[in-house]
PDB file of C-alpha atoms in Angstrom:
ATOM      1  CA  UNK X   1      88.439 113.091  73.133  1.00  0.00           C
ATOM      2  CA  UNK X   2      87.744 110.969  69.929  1.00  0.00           C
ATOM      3  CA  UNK X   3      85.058 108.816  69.930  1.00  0.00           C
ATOM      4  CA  UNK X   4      87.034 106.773  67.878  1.00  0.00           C
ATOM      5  CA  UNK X   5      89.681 103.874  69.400  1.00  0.00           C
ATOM      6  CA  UNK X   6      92.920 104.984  69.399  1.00  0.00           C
ATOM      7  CA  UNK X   7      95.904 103.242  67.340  1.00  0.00           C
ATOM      8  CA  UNK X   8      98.493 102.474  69.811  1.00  0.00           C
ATOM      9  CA  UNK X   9     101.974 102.781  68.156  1.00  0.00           C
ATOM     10  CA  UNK X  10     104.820 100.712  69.430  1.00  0.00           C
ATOM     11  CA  UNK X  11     108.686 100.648  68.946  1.00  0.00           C
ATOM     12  CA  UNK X  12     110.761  98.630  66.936  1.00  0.00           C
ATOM     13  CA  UNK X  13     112.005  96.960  69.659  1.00  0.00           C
ATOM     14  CA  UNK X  14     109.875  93.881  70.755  1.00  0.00           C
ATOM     15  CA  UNK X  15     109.947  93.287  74.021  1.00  0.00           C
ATOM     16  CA  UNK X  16     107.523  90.834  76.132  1.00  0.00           C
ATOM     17  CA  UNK X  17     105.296  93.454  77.784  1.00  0.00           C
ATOM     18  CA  UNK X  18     105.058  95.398  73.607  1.00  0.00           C
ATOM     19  CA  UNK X  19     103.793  91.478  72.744  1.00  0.00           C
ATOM     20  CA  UNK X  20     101.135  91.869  75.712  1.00  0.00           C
ATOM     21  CA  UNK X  21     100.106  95.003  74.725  1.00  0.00           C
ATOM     22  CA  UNK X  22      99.869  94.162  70.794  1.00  0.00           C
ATOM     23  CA  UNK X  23      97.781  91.085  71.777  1.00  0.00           C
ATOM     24  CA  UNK X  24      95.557  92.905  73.895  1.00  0.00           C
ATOM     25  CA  UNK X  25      95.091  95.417  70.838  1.00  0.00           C
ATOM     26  CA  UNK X  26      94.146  92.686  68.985  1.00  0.00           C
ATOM     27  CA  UNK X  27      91.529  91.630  71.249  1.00  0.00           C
ATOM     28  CA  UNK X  28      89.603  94.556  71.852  1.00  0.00           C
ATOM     29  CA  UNK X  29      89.695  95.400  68.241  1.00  0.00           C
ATOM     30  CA  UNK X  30      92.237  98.506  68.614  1.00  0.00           C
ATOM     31  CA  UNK X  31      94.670  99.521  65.792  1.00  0.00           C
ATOM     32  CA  UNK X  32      97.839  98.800  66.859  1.00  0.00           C
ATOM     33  CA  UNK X  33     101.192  99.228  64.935  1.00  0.00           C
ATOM     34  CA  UNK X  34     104.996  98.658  65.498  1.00  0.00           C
ATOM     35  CA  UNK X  35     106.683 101.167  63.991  1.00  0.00           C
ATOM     36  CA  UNK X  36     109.856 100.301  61.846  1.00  0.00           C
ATOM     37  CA  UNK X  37     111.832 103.313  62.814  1.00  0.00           C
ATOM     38  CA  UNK X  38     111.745 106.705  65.347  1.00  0.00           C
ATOM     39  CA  UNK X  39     110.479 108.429  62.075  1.00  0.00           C
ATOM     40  CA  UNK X  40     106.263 109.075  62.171  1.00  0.00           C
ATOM     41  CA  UNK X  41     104.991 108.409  58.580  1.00  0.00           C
ATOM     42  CA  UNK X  42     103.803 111.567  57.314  1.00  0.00           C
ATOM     43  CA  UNK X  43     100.181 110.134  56.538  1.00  0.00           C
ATOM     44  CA  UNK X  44      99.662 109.542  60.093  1.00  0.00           C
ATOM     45  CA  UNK X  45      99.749 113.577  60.383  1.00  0.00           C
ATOM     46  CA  UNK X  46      96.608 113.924  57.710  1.00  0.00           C
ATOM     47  CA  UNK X  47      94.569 111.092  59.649  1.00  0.00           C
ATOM     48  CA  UNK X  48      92.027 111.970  61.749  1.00  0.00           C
ATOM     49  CA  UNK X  49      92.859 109.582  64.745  1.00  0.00           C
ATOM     50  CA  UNK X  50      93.564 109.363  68.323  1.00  0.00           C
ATOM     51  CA  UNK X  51      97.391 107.552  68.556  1.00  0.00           C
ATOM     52  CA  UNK X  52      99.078 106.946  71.985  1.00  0.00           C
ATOM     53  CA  UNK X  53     102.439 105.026  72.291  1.00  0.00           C
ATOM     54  CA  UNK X  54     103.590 102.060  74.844  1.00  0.00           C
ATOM     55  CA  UNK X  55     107.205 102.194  74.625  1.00  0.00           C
ATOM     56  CA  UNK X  56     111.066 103.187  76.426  1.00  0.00           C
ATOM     57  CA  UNK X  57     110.817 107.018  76.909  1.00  0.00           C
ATOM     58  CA  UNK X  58     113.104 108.458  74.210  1.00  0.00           C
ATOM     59  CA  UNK X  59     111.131 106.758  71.868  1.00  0.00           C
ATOM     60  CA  UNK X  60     108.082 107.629  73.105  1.00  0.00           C
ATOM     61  CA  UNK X  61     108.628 111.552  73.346  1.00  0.00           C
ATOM     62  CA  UNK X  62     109.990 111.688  69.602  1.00  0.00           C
ATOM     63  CA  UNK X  63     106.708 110.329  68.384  1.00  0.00           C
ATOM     64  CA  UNK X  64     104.760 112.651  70.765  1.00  0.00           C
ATOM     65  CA  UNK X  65     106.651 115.223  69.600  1.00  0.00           C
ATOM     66  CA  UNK X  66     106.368 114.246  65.432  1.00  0.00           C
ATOM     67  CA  UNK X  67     102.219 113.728  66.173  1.00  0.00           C
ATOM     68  CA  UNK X  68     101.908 117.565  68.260  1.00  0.00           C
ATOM     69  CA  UNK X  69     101.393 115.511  71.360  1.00  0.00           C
ATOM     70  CA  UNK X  70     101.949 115.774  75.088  1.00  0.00           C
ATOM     71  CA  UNK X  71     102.806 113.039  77.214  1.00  0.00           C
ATOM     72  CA  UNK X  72     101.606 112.548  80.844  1.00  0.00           C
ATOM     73  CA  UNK X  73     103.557 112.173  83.372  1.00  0.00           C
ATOM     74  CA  UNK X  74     104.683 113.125  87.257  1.00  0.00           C
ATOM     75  CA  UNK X  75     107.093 115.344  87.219  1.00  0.00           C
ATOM     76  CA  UNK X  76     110.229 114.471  88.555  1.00  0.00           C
ATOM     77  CA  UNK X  77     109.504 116.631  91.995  1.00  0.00           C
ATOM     78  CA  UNK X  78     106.364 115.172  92.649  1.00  0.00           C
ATOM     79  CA  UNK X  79     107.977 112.532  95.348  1.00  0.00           C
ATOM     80  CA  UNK X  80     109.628 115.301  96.838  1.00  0.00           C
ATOM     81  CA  UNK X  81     106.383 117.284  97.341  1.00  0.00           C
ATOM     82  CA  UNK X  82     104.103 114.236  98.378  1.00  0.00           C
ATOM     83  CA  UNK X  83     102.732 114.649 101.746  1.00  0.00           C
ATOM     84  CA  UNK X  84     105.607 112.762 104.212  1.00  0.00           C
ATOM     85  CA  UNK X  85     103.088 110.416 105.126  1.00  0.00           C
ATOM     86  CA  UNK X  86     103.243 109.001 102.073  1.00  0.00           C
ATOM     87  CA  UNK X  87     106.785 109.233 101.122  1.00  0.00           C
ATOM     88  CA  UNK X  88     108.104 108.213 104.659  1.00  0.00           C
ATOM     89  CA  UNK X  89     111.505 109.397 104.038  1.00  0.00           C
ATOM     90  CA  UNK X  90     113.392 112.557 103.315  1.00  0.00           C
ATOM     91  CA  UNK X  91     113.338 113.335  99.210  1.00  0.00           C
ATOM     92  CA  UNK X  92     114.347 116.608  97.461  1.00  0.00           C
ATOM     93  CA  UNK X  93     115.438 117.417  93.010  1.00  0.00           C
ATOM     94  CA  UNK X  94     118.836 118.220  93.534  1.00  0.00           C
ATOM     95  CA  UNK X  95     122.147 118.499  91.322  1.00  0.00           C
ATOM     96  CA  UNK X  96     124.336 116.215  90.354  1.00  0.00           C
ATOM     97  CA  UNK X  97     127.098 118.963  91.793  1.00  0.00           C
ATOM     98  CA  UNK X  98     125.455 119.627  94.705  1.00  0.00           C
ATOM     99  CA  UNK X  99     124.658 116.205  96.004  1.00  0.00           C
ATOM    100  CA  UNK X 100     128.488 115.665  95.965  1.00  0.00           C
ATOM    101  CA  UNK X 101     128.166 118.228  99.087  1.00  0.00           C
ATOM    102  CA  UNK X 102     125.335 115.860 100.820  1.00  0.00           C
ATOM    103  CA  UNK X 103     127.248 113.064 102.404  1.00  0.00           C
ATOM    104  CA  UNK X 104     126.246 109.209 102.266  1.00  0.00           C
ATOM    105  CA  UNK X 105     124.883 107.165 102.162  1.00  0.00           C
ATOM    106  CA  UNK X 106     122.033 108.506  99.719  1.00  0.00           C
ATOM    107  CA  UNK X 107     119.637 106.702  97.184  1.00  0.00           C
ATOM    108  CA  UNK X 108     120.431 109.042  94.302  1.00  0.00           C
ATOM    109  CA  UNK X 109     118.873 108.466  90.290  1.00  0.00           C
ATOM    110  CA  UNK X 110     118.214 110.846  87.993  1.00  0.00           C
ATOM    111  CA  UNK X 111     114.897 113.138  87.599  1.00  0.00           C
ATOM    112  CA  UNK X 112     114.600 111.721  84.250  1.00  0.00           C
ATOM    113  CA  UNK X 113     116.155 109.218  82.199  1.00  0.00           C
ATOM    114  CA  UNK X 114     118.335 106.279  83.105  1.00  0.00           C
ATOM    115  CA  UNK X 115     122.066 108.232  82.350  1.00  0.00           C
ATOM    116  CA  UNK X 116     123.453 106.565  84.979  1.00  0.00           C
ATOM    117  CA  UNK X 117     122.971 103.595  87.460  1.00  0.00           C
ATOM    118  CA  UNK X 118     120.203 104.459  90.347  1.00  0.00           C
ATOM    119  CA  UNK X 119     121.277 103.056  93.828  1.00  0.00           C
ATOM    120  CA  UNK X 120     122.549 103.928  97.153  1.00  0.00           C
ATOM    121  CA  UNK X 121     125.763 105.798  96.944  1.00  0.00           C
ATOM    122  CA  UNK X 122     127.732 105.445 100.602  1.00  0.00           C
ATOM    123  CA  UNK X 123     129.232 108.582 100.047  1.00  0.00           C
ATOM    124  CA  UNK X 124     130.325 111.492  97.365  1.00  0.00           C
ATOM    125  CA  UNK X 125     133.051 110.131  95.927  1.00  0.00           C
ATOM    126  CA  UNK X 126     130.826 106.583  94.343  1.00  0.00           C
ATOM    127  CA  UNK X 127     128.755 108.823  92.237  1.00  0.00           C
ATOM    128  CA  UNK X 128     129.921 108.734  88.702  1.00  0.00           C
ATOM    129  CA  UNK X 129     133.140 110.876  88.226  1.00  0.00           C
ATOM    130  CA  UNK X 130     133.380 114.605  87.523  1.00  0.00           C
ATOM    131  CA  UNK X 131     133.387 115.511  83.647  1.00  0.00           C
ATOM    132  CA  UNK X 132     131.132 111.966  83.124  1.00  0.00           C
ATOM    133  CA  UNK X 133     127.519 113.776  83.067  1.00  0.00           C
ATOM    134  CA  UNK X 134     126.750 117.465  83.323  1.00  0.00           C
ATOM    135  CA  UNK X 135     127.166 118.655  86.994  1.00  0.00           C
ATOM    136  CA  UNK X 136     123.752 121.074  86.609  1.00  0.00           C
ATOM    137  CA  UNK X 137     122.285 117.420  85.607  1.00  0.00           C
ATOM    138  CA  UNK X 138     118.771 117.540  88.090  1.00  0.00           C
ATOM    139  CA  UNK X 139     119.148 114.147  90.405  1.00  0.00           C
ATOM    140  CA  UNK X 140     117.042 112.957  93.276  1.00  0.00           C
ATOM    141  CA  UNK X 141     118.163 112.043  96.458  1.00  0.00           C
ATOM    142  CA  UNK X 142     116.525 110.487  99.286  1.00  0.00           C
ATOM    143  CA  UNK X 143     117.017 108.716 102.749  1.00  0.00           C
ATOM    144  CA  UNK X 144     117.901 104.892 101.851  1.00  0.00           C
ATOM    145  CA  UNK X 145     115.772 102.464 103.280  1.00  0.00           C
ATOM    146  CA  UNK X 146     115.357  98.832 103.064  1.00  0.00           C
ATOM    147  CA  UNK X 147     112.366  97.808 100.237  1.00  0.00           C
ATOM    148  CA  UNK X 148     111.235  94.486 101.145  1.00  0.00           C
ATOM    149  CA  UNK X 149     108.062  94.250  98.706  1.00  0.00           C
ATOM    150  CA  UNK X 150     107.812  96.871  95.508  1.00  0.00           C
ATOM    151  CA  UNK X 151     104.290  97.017  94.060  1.00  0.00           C
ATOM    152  CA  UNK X 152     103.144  98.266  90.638  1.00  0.00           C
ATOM    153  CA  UNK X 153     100.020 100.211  90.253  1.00  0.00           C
ATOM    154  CA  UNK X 154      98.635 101.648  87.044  1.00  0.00           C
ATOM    155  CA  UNK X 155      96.258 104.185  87.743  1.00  0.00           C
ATOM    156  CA  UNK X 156      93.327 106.480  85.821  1.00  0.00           C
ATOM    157  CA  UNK X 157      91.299 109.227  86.716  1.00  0.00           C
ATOM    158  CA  UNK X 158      92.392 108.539  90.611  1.00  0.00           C
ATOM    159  CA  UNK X 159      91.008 104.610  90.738  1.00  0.00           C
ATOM    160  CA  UNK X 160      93.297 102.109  90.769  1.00  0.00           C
ATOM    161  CA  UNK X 161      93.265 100.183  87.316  1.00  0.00           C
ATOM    162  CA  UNK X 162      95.381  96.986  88.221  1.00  0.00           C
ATOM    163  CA  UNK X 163      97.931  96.165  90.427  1.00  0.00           C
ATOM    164  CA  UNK X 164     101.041  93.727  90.964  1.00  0.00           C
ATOM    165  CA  UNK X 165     103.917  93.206  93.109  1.00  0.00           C
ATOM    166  CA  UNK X 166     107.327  93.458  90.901  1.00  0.00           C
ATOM    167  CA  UNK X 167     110.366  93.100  93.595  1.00  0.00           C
ATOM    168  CA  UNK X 168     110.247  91.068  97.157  1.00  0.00           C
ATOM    169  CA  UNK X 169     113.586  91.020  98.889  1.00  0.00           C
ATOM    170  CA  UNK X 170     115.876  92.138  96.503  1.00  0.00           C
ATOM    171  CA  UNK X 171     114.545  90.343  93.461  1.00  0.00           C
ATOM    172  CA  UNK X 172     111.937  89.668  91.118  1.00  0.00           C
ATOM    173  CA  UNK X 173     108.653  88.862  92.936  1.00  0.00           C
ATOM    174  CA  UNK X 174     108.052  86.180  89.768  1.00  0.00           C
ATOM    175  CA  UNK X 175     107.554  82.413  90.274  1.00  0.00           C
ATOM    176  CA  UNK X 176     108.772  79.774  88.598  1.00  0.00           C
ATOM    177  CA  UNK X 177     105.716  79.773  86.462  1.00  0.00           C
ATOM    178  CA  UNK X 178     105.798  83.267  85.432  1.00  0.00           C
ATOM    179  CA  UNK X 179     103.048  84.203  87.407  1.00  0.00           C
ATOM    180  CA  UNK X 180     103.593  87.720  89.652  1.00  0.00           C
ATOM    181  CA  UNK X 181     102.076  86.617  92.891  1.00  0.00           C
ATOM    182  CA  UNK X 182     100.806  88.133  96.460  1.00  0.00           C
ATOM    183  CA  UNK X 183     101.804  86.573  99.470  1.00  0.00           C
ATOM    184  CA  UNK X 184      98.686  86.490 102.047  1.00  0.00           C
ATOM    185  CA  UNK X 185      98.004  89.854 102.828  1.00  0.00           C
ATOM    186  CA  UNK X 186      99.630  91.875 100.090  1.00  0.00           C
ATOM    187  CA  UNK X 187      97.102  92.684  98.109  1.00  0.00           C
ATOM    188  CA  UNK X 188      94.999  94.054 100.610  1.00  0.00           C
ATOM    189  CA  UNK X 189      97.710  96.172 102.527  1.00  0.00           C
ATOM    190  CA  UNK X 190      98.708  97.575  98.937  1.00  0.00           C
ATOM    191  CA  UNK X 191      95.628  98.141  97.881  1.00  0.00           C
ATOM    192  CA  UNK X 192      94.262 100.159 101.106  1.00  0.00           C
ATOM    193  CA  UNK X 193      97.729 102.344 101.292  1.00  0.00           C
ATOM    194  CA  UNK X 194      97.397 103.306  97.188  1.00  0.00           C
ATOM    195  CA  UNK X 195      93.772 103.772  97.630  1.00  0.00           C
ATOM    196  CA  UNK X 196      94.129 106.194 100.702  1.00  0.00           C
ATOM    197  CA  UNK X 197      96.594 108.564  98.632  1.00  0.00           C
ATOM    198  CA  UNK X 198      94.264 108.695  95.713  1.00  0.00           C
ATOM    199  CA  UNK X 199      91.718 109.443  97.951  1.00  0.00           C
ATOM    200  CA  UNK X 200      93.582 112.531  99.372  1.00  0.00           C
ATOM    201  CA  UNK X 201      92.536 115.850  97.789  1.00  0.00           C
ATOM    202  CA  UNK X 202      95.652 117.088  98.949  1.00  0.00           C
ATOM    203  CA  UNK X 203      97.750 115.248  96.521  1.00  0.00           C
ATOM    204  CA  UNK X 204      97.153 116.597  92.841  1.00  0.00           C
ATOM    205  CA  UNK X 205      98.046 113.433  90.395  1.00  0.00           C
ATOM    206  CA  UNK X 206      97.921 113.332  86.694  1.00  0.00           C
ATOM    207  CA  UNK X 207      95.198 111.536  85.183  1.00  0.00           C
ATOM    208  CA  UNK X 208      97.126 108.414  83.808  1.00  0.00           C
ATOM    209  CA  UNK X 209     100.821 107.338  85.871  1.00  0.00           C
ATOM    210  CA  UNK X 210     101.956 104.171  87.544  1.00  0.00           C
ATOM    211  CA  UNK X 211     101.438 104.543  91.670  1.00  0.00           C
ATOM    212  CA  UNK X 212     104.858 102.288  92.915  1.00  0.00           C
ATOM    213  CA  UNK X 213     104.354 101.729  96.509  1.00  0.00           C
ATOM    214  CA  UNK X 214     106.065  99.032  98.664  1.00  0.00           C
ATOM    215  CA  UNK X 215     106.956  97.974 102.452  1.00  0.00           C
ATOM    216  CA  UNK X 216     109.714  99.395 104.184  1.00  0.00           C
ATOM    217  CA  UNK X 217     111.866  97.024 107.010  1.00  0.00           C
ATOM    218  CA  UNK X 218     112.175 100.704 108.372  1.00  0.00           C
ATOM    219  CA  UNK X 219     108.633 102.118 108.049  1.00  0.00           C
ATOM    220  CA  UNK X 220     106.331 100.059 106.387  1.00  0.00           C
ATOM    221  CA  UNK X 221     104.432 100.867 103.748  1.00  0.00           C
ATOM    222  CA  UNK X 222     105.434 103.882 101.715  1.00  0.00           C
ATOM    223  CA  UNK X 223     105.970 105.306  97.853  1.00  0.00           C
ATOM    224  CA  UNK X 224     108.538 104.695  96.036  1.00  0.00           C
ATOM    225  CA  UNK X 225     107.725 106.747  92.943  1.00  0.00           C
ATOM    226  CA  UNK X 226     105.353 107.789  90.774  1.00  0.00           C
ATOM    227  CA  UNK X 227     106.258 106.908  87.128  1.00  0.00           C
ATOM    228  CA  UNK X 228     104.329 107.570  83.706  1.00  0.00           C
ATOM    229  CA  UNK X 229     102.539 104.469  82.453  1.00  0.00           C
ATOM    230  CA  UNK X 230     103.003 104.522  78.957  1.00  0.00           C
ATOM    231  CA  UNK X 231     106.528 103.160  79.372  1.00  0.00           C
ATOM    232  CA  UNK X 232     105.917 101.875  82.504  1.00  0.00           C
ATOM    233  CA  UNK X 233     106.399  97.679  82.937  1.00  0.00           C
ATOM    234  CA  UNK X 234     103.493  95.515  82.919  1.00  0.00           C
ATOM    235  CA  UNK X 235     104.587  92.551  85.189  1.00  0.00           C
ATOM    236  CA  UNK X 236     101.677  90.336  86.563  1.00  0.00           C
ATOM    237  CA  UNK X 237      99.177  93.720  85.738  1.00  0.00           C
ATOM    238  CA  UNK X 238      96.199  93.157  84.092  1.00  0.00           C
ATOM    239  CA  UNK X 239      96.970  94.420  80.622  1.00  0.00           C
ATOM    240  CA  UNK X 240      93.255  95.719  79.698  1.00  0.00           C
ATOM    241  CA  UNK X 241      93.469  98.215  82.501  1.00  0.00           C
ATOM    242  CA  UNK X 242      96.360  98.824  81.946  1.00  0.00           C
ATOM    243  CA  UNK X 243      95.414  99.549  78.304  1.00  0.00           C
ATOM    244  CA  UNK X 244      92.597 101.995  79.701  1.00  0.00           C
ATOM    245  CA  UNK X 245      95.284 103.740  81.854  1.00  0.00           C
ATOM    246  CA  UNK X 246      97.630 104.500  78.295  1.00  0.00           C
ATOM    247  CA  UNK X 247      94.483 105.869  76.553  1.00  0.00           C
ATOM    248  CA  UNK X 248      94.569 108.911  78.523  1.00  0.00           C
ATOM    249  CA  UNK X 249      98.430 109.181  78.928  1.00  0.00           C
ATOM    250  CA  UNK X 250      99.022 110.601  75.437  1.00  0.00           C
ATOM    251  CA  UNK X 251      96.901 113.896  74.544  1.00  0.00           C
ATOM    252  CA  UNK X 252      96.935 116.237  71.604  1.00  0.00           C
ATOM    253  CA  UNK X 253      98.633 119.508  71.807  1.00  0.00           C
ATOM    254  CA  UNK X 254      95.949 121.593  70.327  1.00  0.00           C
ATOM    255  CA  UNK X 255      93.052 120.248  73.110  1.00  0.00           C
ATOM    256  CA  UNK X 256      95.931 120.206  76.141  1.00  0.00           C
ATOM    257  CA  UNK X 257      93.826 122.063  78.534  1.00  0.00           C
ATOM    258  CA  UNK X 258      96.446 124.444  80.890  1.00  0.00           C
ATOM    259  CA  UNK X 259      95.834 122.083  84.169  1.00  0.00           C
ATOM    260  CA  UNK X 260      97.467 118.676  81.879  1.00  0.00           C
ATOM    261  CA  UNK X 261     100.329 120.750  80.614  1.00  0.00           C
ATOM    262  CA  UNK X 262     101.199 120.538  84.386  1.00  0.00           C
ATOM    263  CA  UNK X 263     101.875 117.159  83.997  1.00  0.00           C
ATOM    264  CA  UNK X 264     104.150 116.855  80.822  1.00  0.00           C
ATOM    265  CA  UNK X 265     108.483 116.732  81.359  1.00  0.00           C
ATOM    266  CA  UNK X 266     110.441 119.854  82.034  1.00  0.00           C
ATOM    267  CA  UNK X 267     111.631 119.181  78.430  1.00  0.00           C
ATOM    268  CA  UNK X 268     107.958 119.670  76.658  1.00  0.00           C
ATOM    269  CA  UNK X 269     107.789 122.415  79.081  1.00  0.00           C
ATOM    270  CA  UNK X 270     110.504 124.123  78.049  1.00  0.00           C
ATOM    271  CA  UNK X 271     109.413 123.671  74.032  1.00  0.00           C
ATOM    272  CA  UNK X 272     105.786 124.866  75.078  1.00  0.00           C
ATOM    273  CA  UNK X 273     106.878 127.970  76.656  1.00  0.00           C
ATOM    274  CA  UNK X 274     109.167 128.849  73.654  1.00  0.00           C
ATOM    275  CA  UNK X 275     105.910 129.039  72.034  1.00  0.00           C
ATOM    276  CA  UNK X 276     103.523 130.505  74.601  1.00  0.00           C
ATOM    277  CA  UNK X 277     105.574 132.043  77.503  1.00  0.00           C
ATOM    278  CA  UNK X 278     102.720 132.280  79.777  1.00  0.00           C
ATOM    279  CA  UNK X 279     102.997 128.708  79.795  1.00  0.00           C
ATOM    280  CA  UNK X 280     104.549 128.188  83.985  1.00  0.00           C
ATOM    281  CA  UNK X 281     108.044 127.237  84.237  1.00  0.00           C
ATOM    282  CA  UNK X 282     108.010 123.036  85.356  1.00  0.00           C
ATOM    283  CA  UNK X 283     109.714 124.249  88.739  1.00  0.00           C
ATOM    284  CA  UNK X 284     107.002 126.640  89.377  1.00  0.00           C
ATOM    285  CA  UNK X 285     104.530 123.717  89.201  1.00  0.00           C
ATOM    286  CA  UNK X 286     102.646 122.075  92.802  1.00  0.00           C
ATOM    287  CA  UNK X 287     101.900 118.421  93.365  1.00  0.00           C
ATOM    288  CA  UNK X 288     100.055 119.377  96.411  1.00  0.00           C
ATOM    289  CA  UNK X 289      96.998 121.550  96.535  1.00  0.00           C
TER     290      UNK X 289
END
C-alpha cells in the first residue's frame, strides 16, 4: 500500500453522508474530489496515487473498473454461510424463479443491487410479476422476523471502527436533533455480539465491510447483513473511522493478492476470470473456514 494518502473520489450526486465524508477529507488533509460525471479523467490513470470512492454502487464499480481496481465486499452468500448462531434464522442465494416455489411469507431482496423493493413477501404471487426482472436473477430469502433495533457497524482488519444504531421499531432511530442515539444498554449488547463474531476464526470476513446486527422480538440479537462500506450509510458513525474503514475497501488490481479477490462481486469475478481462468468461480468461494 502507498505511503501516500489516498484521494477519495465522490459522485456527482451530493448527498449528506458525501458532505460528511468531503469535510472529513478536508480535515485530515486527504485529497478529495467530486467527480462531475461516471467518466475517470484520463490523467488520473498516469498519477501515481492511491484513489478509493464513497459512493451508490453503480457508480462506484464504474470508477473501480476505469482505475484497474477491485472493490471489497461480502459476497452476497456470506449471510447464508455465517455460522446459525449468528444469523439466527434460515438464509440461502436463491432465484428469483425458484423462490416462486418457496411459499410465504419470506424476506426476499436481491444478492446485489436494489432492482426491486426488499421486504417480506406473504406468498409467491407478491413478488414482482413474471417477465418484470430476469427469473435466473440470484435473490435471497430468509425466515422473517421482527427487527426491533438495526445497528450499523463499520469494520477494519476485524476491530470494530465505529458503530450506530440506524432503525428502532420500524423507523429511523434519529432524534429530533439529528443525533443517532443508544437507549441504555445498546451499545454494550451491540458491541459484545459484533465483537464475538469478529472474534470467531471460523468466520472469514473481508478486511473493510459494514457488520449490520440488530435485536430480534423472536431471538434477540442477530445479523442482518453484511454490506460493503464504501457505499454503505454513515448515520450517527463516527466518520474518521469510518474513513479508515474505506481506505482499505478499494485495492488495485495489479497488487490484489488471490485471498482479496475472494471478496470482490460475482460481476468483477466474472471479468477477472475472463482474464485469468484460474481465478475461482464466486460460487465456489467459503465465508467459513
Amino acid at each position: 500500500m502507498s505511503l501516500f494518502p489516498p484521494v477519495v473520489l465522490l459522485a456527482p450526486r451530493v448527498t449528506p453522508d458525501s458532505v460528511t465524508v468531503w469535510r472529513e477529507c478536508v480535515r485530515r488533509g486527504w485529497e478529495v474530489q467530486r467527480l462531475s460525471s461516471w467518466r475517470i479523467p484520463s490523467e488520473f490513470k498516469e498519477q501515481p496515487k492511491r484513489f478509493i470512492v464513497y459512493a451508490e454502487p453503480l457508480f462506484a464499480e464504474a470508477v473501480a473498473d476505469q482505475l484497474d481496481c477491485v472493490l471489497v465486499e461480502p459476497p452476497p452468500d456470506w449471510l447464508e454461510k455465517l455460522p446459525e448462531r449468528y444469523r439466527k434464522r434460515r438464509v440461502q442465494v436463491s432465484t428469483l424463479g425458484r423462490t416462486r416455489g418457496l411459499g410465504g411469507p419470506l424476506f426476499v431482496k436481491p444478492a446485489e443491487g436494489k432492482s426491486f423493493e426488499a421486504k417480506v413477501y406473504r406468498s409467491p404471487a407478491d413478488l414482482p410479476e413474471i417477465g418484470t426482472f430476469d427469473e435466473s436473477l440470484p435473490v435471497l430469502c430468509s425466515e422473517p422476523v421482527t427487527w426491533e433495533l438495526e445497528v450499523r457497524c463499520f469494520v477494519r482488519d476485524r476491530k470494530l471502527a465505529s458503530l450506530s444504531p440506524y432503525w428502532r421499531r420500524g423507523e429511523l432511530a434519529q432524534s429530533a436533533d439529528g443525533s443517532w442515539p443508544f437507549l441504555p444498554g445498546e451499545a454494550e449488547e451491540a458491541l459484545a455480539f459484533a465483537e464475538s463474531l469478529l472474534a470467531d476464526s471460523e468466520v472469514m470476513l473481508p478486511p473493510a465491510f459494514v457488520l449490520d446486527v440488530g435485536i430480534t422480538r423472536e431471538v434477540g440479537w442477530a445479523v442482518v447483513e453484511g454490506n460493503p462500506c464504501w457505499g454503505a450509510g454513515l448515520y450517527g458513525c463516527d466518520v474518521a473511522a469510518v474513513l479508515d474503514s474505506l481506505a482499505e475497501s478499494m485495492v488495485p488490481l495489479a497488487s490484489a493478492t488471490e485471498d482479496l479477490m475472494s471478496w470482490t462481486s460475482p460481476r468483477v469475478q466474472e471479468r477477472l476470470r475472463q482474464i485469468n481462468p484460474s481465478i475461482p468461480a464466486p460460487s465456489a468461494r467459503s465465508t467459513t473456514a
